[in-house]
PDB file of C-alpha atoms in Angstrom:
ATOM      1  CA  MET A   1      24.795  -2.993  -4.430  1.00 85.00           C
ATOM      2  CA  PRO A   2      21.639  -1.870  -2.603  1.00 94.00           C
ATOM      3  CA  LYS A   3      20.561   1.680  -3.440  1.00 96.00           C
ATOM      4  CA  HIS A   4      18.689   3.659  -0.793  1.00 97.00           C
ATOM      5  CA  THR A   5      16.739   6.684  -2.022  1.00 96.00           C
ATOM      6  CA  LEU A   6      15.246   9.146   0.543  1.00 95.00           C
ATOM      7  CA  LEU A   7      12.005  10.630  -0.709  1.00 94.00           C
ATOM      8  CA  ASN A   8      11.384  12.796   2.399  1.00 87.00           C
ATOM      9  CA  PRO A   9      14.692  13.713   4.040  1.00 84.00           C
ATOM     10  CA  ALA A  10      12.820  15.657   6.741  1.00 83.00           C
ATOM     11  CA  HIS A  11      11.695  12.481   8.483  1.00 90.00           C
ATOM     12  CA  ALA A  12      13.785  11.471  11.520  1.00 94.00           C
ATOM     13  CA  THR A  13      15.678   8.190  11.616  1.00 96.00           C
ATOM     14  CA  ALA A  14      13.689   5.308  13.161  1.00 97.00           C
ATOM     15  CA  LEU A  15      16.192   2.487  12.544  1.00 98.00           C
ATOM     16  CA  GLN A  16      19.939   2.851  12.161  1.00 98.00           C
ATOM     17  CA  ILE A  17      21.705   0.052  10.295  1.00 98.00           C
ATOM     18  CA  THR A  18      25.525   0.017  10.655  1.00 98.00           C
ATOM     19  CA  ASP A  19      27.891  -2.380   8.837  1.00 98.00           C
ATOM     20  CA  LEU A  20      25.270  -5.148   8.756  1.00 98.00           C
ATOM     21  CA  SER A  21      26.504  -8.416   7.240  1.00 97.00           C
ATOM     22  CA  GLY A  22      24.738 -11.747   6.994  1.00 95.00           C
ATOM     23  CA  GLY A  23      22.370 -13.983   5.020  1.00 91.00           C
ATOM     24  CA  PRO A  24      20.855 -17.446   5.005  1.00 90.00           C
ATOM     25  CA  GLY A  25      23.855 -19.243   3.416  1.00 80.00           C
ATOM     26  CA  PRO A  26      27.566 -19.636   4.240  1.00 78.00           C
ATOM     27  CA  SER A  27      28.405 -16.467   2.277  1.00 80.00           C
ATOM     28  CA  PRO A  28      26.971 -13.097   3.393  1.00 87.00           C
ATOM     29  CA  LEU A  29      24.192 -11.927   1.110  1.00 92.00           C
ATOM     30  CA  PHE A  30      24.606  -8.472   2.627  1.00 96.00           C
ATOM     31  CA  HIS A  31      28.065  -7.127   3.440  1.00 95.00           C
ATOM     32  CA  ALA A  32      28.692  -4.030   5.612  1.00 96.00           C
ATOM     33  CA  LEU A  33      25.262  -2.511   4.786  1.00 97.00           C
ATOM     34  CA  SER A  34      24.809   0.850   6.402  1.00 98.00           C
ATOM     35  CA  LEU A  35      21.813   3.143   6.078  1.00 97.00           C
ATOM     36  CA  ASN A  36      19.291   5.105   8.153  1.00 97.00           C
ATOM     37  CA  VAL A  37      15.694   4.059   7.760  1.00 97.00           C
ATOM     38  CA  PRO A  38      13.404   7.039   8.247  1.00 96.00           C
ATOM     39  CA  ALA A  39      10.080   7.171  10.053  1.00 96.00           C
ATOM     40  CA  GLY A  40       7.207   6.439   7.722  1.00 95.00           C
ATOM     41  CA  VAL A  41       6.956   3.755   5.050  1.00 97.00           C
ATOM     42  CA  THR A  42      10.068   2.412   3.308  1.00 97.00           C
ATOM     43  CA  ALA A  43       9.713   0.059   0.325  1.00 98.00           C
ATOM     44  CA  VAL A  44      12.307  -2.718  -0.122  1.00 98.00           C
ATOM     45  CA  THR A  45      12.163  -3.793  -3.790  1.00 98.00           C
ATOM     46  CA  GLY A  46      13.916  -6.387  -5.900  1.00 96.00           C
ATOM     47  CA  ASP A  47      13.501  -9.471  -8.027  1.00 96.00           C
ATOM     48  CA  GLU A  48      13.231 -13.041  -6.759  1.00 93.00           C
ATOM     49  CA  GLY A  49      16.386 -14.062  -4.936  1.00 90.00           C
ATOM     50  CA  THR A  50      17.712 -10.587  -4.249  1.00 95.00           C
ATOM     51  CA  GLY A  51      17.309 -10.985  -0.521  1.00 95.00           C
ATOM     52  CA  LYS A  52      14.129  -9.097   0.419  1.00 96.00           C
ATOM     53  CA  THR A  53      12.959 -11.603   2.996  1.00 95.00           C
ATOM     54  CA  SER A  54      16.467 -12.292   4.214  1.00 96.00           C
ATOM     55  CA  LEU A  55      17.013  -8.608   4.904  1.00 97.00           C
ATOM     56  CA  LEU A  56      13.794  -8.362   6.939  1.00 97.00           C
ATOM     57  CA  ARG A  57      14.841 -11.435   8.907  1.00 97.00           C
ATOM     58  CA  LEU A  58      18.272  -9.874   9.569  1.00 98.00           C
ATOM     59  CA  LEU A  59      16.656  -6.604  10.742  1.00 98.00           C
ATOM     60  CA  ALA A  60      14.473  -8.658  13.098  1.00 97.00           C
ATOM     61  CA  THR A  61      17.463 -10.823  14.121  1.00 97.00           C
ATOM     62  CA  ASP A  62      15.263 -13.784  13.300  1.00 95.00           C
ATOM     63  CA  LEU A  63      18.242 -14.566  11.098  1.00 95.00           C
ATOM     64  CA  SER A  64      21.323 -13.785  13.188  1.00 94.00           C
ATOM     65  CA  PRO A  65      23.620 -11.194  11.533  1.00 96.00           C
ATOM     66  CA  ILE A  66      27.269 -12.122  11.223  1.00 95.00           C
ATOM     67  CA  SER A  67      28.251  -8.610  12.285  1.00 96.00           C
ATOM     68  CA  GLY A  68      26.973  -5.068  12.502  1.00 98.00           C
ATOM     69  CA  ARG A  69      24.694  -3.006  14.674  1.00 98.00           C
ATOM     70  CA  LEU A  70      20.959  -2.254  14.617  1.00 98.00           C
ATOM     71  CA  ALA A  71      19.539   0.583  16.669  1.00 98.00           C
ATOM     72  CA  THR A  72      16.175   2.224  17.313  1.00 97.00           C
ATOM     73  CA  ALA A  73      15.828   5.261  19.566  1.00 91.00           C
ATOM     74  CA  ASN A  74      15.349   3.053  22.636  1.00 92.00           C
ATOM     75  CA  ALA A  75      17.376  -0.141  22.018  1.00 97.00           C
ATOM     76  CA  ALA A  76      20.215  -1.593  20.005  1.00 97.00           C
ATOM     77  CA  TRP A  77      21.337  -5.014  18.857  1.00 98.00           C
ATOM     78  CA  PRO A  78      23.520  -6.865  19.886  1.00 97.00           C
ATOM     79  CA  ASP A  79      24.162  -5.107  23.202  1.00 96.00           C
ATOM     80  CA  GLN A  80      20.423  -4.795  24.095  1.00 97.00           C
ATOM     81  CA  ALA A  81      19.135  -7.735  22.096  1.00 97.00           C
ATOM     82  CA  SER A  82      15.990  -8.467  24.110  1.00 96.00           C
ATOM     83  CA  ALA A  83      14.882  -4.814  24.280  1.00 97.00           C
ATOM     84  CA  TYR A  84      15.639  -4.428  20.589  1.00 98.00           C
ATOM     85  CA  ARG A  85      13.394  -7.352  19.610  1.00 96.00           C
ATOM     86  CA  GLN A  86      10.513  -5.762  21.499  1.00 96.00           C
ATOM     87  CA  GLN A  87      10.893  -2.720  19.207  1.00 97.00           C
ATOM     88  CA  VAL A  88      10.841  -4.631  15.910  1.00 98.00           C
ATOM     89  CA  PHE A  89       7.896  -6.742  14.740  1.00 98.00           C
ATOM     90  CA  TRP A  90       8.434  -9.787  12.471  1.00 96.00           C
ATOM     91  CA  ALA A  91       6.271 -12.877  12.142  1.00 88.00           C
ATOM     92  CA  ASP A  92       6.365 -15.557   9.416  1.00 84.00           C
ATOM     93  CA  LEU A  93       3.115 -17.459   9.627  1.00 73.00           C
ATOM     94  CA  LYS A  94       3.731 -19.368   6.419  1.00 76.00           C
ATOM     95  CA  SER A  95       5.873 -21.900   8.269  1.00 76.00           C
ATOM     96  CA  PRO A  96       4.243 -25.345   8.810  1.00 84.00           C
ATOM     97  CA  GLU A  97       5.178 -25.149  12.493  1.00 85.00           C
ATOM     98  CA  HIS A  98       2.176 -22.851  12.979  1.00 87.00           C
ATOM     99  CA  ASP A  99      -0.322 -25.066  11.094  1.00 91.00           C
ATOM    100  CA  ASP A 100      -2.088 -26.361  14.190  1.00 95.00           C
ATOM    101  CA  THR A 101      -2.174 -23.019  16.011  1.00 94.00           C
ATOM    102  CA  LEU A 102      -5.503 -21.240  16.396  1.00 97.00           C
ATOM    103  CA  VAL A 103      -5.670 -17.672  15.094  1.00 97.00           C
ATOM    104  CA  GLN A 104      -6.498 -16.133  18.479  1.00 97.00           C
ATOM    105  CA  ALA A 105      -3.836 -18.266  20.175  1.00 96.00           C
ATOM    106  CA  ARG A 106      -1.197 -17.011  17.778  1.00 95.00           C
ATOM    107  CA  TRP A 107      -2.110 -13.415  18.539  1.00 97.00           C
ATOM    108  CA  ASP A 108      -2.118 -14.193  22.261  1.00 97.00           C
ATOM    109  CA  ALA A 109       1.363 -15.683  21.956  1.00 95.00           C
ATOM    110  CA  LEU A 110       2.717 -12.561  20.187  1.00 96.00           C
ATOM    111  CA  ARG A 111       1.155  -9.992  22.525  1.00 97.00           C
ATOM    112  CA  PRO A 112       3.587 -10.314  25.517  1.00 96.00           C
ATOM    113  CA  SER A 113       6.562  -9.576  23.241  1.00 95.00           C
ATOM    114  CA  TYR A 114       5.327  -6.107  22.307  1.00 96.00           C
ATOM    115  CA  PRO A 115       4.698  -3.602  25.132  1.00 95.00           C
ATOM    116  CA  GLN A 116       2.697  -1.212  22.938  1.00 95.00           C
ATOM    117  CA  TRP A 117       0.354  -3.932  21.567  1.00 97.00           C
ATOM    118  CA  ASN A 118      -3.116  -2.482  20.807  1.00 97.00           C
ATOM    119  CA  ASP A 119      -5.925  -4.963  21.360  1.00 97.00           C
ATOM    120  CA  SER A 120      -8.647  -2.490  20.356  1.00 97.00           C
ATOM    121  CA  LEU A 121      -6.899  -1.937  17.023  1.00 97.00           C
ATOM    122  CA  LEU A 122      -6.451  -5.684  16.544  1.00 98.00           C
ATOM    123  CA  GLN A 123     -10.192  -6.245  17.041  1.00 97.00           C
ATOM    124  CA  ALA A 124     -11.044  -3.451  14.601  1.00 97.00           C
ATOM    125  CA  LEU A 125      -8.627  -4.938  12.032  1.00 97.00           C
ATOM    126  CA  ALA A 126     -10.001  -8.448  12.541  1.00 97.00           C
ATOM    127  CA  GLN A 127     -13.493  -7.190  11.745  1.00 97.00           C
ATOM    128  CA  ALA A 128     -12.369  -5.009   8.800  1.00 97.00           C
ATOM    129  CA  LEU A 129     -10.316  -7.841   7.246  1.00 97.00           C
ATOM    130  CA  ASP A 130     -13.099 -10.388   7.815  1.00 97.00           C
ATOM    131  CA  LEU A 131     -11.063 -12.464  10.247  1.00 97.00           C
ATOM    132  CA  THR A 132     -13.599 -12.586  13.086  1.00 96.00           C
ATOM    133  CA  PRO A 133     -15.249 -15.838  11.893  1.00 96.00           C
ATOM    134  CA  HIS A 134     -11.791 -17.490  11.832  1.00 97.00           C
ATOM    135  CA  LEU A 135     -10.466 -16.603  15.301  1.00 97.00           C
ATOM    136  CA  HIS A 136     -10.870 -20.153  16.641  1.00 96.00           C
ATOM    137  CA  LYS A 137      -9.755 -21.983  13.521  1.00 97.00           C
ATOM    138  CA  ARG A 138      -6.335 -23.529  12.988  1.00 96.00           C
ATOM    139  CA  LEU A 139      -4.072 -21.641  10.606  1.00 95.00           C
ATOM    140  CA  ASN A 140      -3.950 -24.614   8.241  1.00 95.00           C
ATOM    141  CA  MET A 141      -7.716 -24.322   7.842  1.00 96.00           C
ATOM    142  CA  LEU A 142      -7.403 -20.820   6.324  1.00 95.00           C
ATOM    143  CA  SER A 143      -6.829 -19.738   2.747  1.00 93.00           C
ATOM    144  CA  THR A 144      -3.446 -18.351   1.837  1.00 92.00           C
ATOM    145  CA  GLY A 145      -4.893 -14.814   1.878  1.00 93.00           C
ATOM    146  CA  SER A 146      -6.605 -15.194   5.249  1.00 95.00           C
ATOM    147  CA  ARG A 147      -3.461 -16.689   6.800  1.00 94.00           C
ATOM    148  CA  ARG A 148      -1.479 -13.698   5.517  1.00 93.00           C
ATOM    149  CA  LYS A 149      -4.107 -11.314   6.974  1.00 96.00           C
ATOM    150  CA  VAL A 150      -3.638 -12.898  10.428  1.00 96.00           C
ATOM    151  CA  MET A 151       0.033 -11.872  10.302  1.00 94.00           C
ATOM    152  CA  ILE A 152      -0.678  -8.403   8.920  1.00 95.00           C
ATOM    153  CA  ALA A 153      -3.290  -7.668  11.588  1.00 97.00           C
ATOM    154  CA  ALA A 154      -0.810  -8.629  14.308  1.00 97.00           C
ATOM    155  CA  ALA A 155       1.900  -6.482  12.681  1.00 96.00           C
ATOM    156  CA  LEU A 156      -0.331  -3.401  12.495  1.00 96.00           C
ATOM    157  CA  ALA A 157      -1.518  -3.836  16.062  1.00 96.00           C
ATOM    158  CA  SER A 158       1.906  -4.577  17.572  1.00 97.00           C
ATOM    159  CA  GLY A 159       2.836  -0.955  18.260  1.00 96.00           C
ATOM    160  CA  ALA A 160       6.447  -1.755  17.351  1.00 97.00           C
ATOM    161  CA  THR A 161       8.851   1.018  16.510  1.00 97.00           C
ATOM    162  CA  VAL A 162       9.834  -0.919  13.312  1.00 98.00           C
ATOM    163  CA  THR A 163       7.258  -3.129  11.605  1.00 97.00           C
ATOM    164  CA  LEU A 164       8.462  -5.520   8.912  1.00 97.00           C
ATOM    165  CA  LEU A 165       5.982  -6.666   6.253  1.00 97.00           C
ATOM    166  CA  ASP A 166       6.969  -9.241   3.670  1.00 95.00           C
ATOM    167  CA  GLN A 167       4.813  -9.057   0.513  1.00 94.00           C
ATOM    168  CA  PRO A 168       1.717  -8.043   2.521  1.00 94.00           C
ATOM    169  CA  PHE A 169      -0.636  -7.750  -0.509  1.00 94.00           C
ATOM    170  CA  VAL A 170      -0.066 -11.211  -2.059  1.00 91.00           C
ATOM    171  CA  SER A 171      -3.275 -13.326  -2.244  1.00 92.00           C
ATOM    172  CA  LEU A 172      -5.377 -10.628  -0.714  1.00 95.00           C
ATOM    173  CA  ASP A 173      -8.720  -9.372  -1.997  1.00 95.00           C
ATOM    174  CA  LEU A 174      -8.933  -5.757  -3.253  1.00 96.00           C
ATOM    175  CA  ALA A 175     -10.928  -4.586  -0.260  1.00 96.00           C
ATOM    176  CA  SER A 176      -8.289  -5.888   2.179  1.00 97.00           C
ATOM    177  CA  ILE A 177      -5.468  -4.353   0.119  1.00 97.00           C
ATOM    178  CA  ARG A 178      -7.224  -0.983   0.333  1.00 97.00           C
ATOM    179  CA  ILE A 179      -7.660  -1.253   4.096  1.00 96.00           C
ATOM    180  CA  ILE A 180      -3.986  -2.035   4.591  1.00 96.00           C
ATOM    181  CA  LYS A 181      -2.816   0.736   2.234  1.00 96.00           C
ATOM    182  CA  ASP A 182      -5.097   3.233   4.010  1.00 96.00           C
ATOM    183  CA  PHE A 183      -3.587   2.172   7.298  1.00 95.00           C
ATOM    184  CA  LEU A 184      -0.047   2.571   5.944  1.00 95.00           C
ATOM    185  CA  ASN A 185      -0.839   6.020   4.560  1.00 95.00           C
ATOM    186  CA  GLU A 186      -2.075   7.059   7.989  1.00 92.00           C
ATOM    187  CA  ALA A 187       0.875   5.440   9.705  1.00 85.00           C
ATOM    188  CA  ALA A 188       3.261   7.270   7.403  1.00 83.00           C
ATOM    189  CA  THR A 189       2.524  10.468   9.264  1.00 84.00           C
ATOM    190  CA  GLN A 190       3.462   9.124  12.681  1.00 83.00           C
ATOM    191  CA  PRO A 191       6.866  10.334  13.926  1.00 88.00           C
ATOM    192  CA  GLY A 192       9.371   7.813  15.292  1.00 90.00           C
ATOM    193  CA  ARG A 193       7.859   4.676  13.679  1.00 95.00           C
ATOM    194  CA  ALA A 194       8.988   2.901  10.566  1.00 97.00           C
ATOM    195  CA  TRP A 195       7.097   0.466   8.345  1.00 97.00           C
ATOM    196  CA  ILE A 196       9.343  -1.560   6.025  1.00 98.00           C
ATOM    197  CA  VAL A 197       7.418  -3.219   3.169  1.00 97.00           C
ATOM    198  CA  ALA A 198       9.233  -5.768   0.987  1.00 97.00           C
ATOM    199  CA  ASP A 199       7.849  -6.620  -2.433  1.00 96.00           C
ATOM    200  CA  TYR A 200       8.877  -6.878  -6.095  1.00 97.00           C
ATOM    201  CA  GLU A 201       7.780  -3.265  -6.641  1.00 96.00           C
ATOM    202  CA  ALA A 202       7.008  -0.332  -4.366  1.00 97.00           C
ATOM    203  CA  PRO A 203       3.315  -0.333  -3.373  1.00 93.00           C
ATOM    204  CA  SER A 204       1.147   2.039  -5.308  1.00 87.00           C
ATOM    205  CA  ASP A 205      -1.089   4.491  -3.510  1.00 93.00           C
ATOM    206  CA  VAL A 206       1.155   4.491  -0.448  1.00 96.00           C
ATOM    207  CA  THR A 207       3.113   7.559   0.617  1.00 95.00           C
ATOM    208  CA  LEU A 208       6.721   6.478   0.894  1.00 96.00           C
ATOM    209  CA  THR A 209       9.579   8.161   2.770  1.00 96.00           C
ATOM    210  CA  SER A 210      12.310   5.994   1.143  1.00 97.00           C
ATOM    211  CA  VAL A 211      12.979   3.123  -1.230  1.00 98.00           C
ATOM    212  CA  LEU A 212      15.709   0.501  -0.844  1.00 98.00           C
ATOM    213  CA  ALA A 213      16.280  -1.236  -4.173  1.00 98.00           C
ATOM    214  CA  LEU A 214      18.169  -4.545  -3.873  1.00 97.00           C
TER     215      LEU A 214
END
């Protein structure tokens, strides 16, 4: 049974999850899950196979929930599905379907889906994360870490109300990890936006507003 612990109850709700059921297989991995995700950074933790990635996909409706309701302040799923998806960022660039896509082309494809997309921030992140030399390379030409950084840069620049990050620190160099953690610590103070970070353990050196243990 997932356990949600609020570390800063003063933060307003950014994402309301009501009776959410679903999962990748024929039987629901999550059944009638209800919780309020506060603004700031929430860590989703658990061992291998506990459903961390599946939960993020359900929250993004990349994996269609069987039932339930998901709501930000401005949109809800399923009744405002298109508007809701513009409020929630999720991208899985590990899939082979993206292998032949150029880095810049992938960002260009994501941009129209997010009205608050910040190109200036994306350019700053590309430089800070040492992605600038790779902008016109195919994703399958990049190292695992660089490919992951392409997704993270897009996530941080998306301007989404809810940003979903799946194991963002895996295969990254220490300098890049520090840049991302510094960004999350700054983002944690922004009202109305939630950053949901899934990993085996809660990230160290990041100010969290809640932890969901699966």
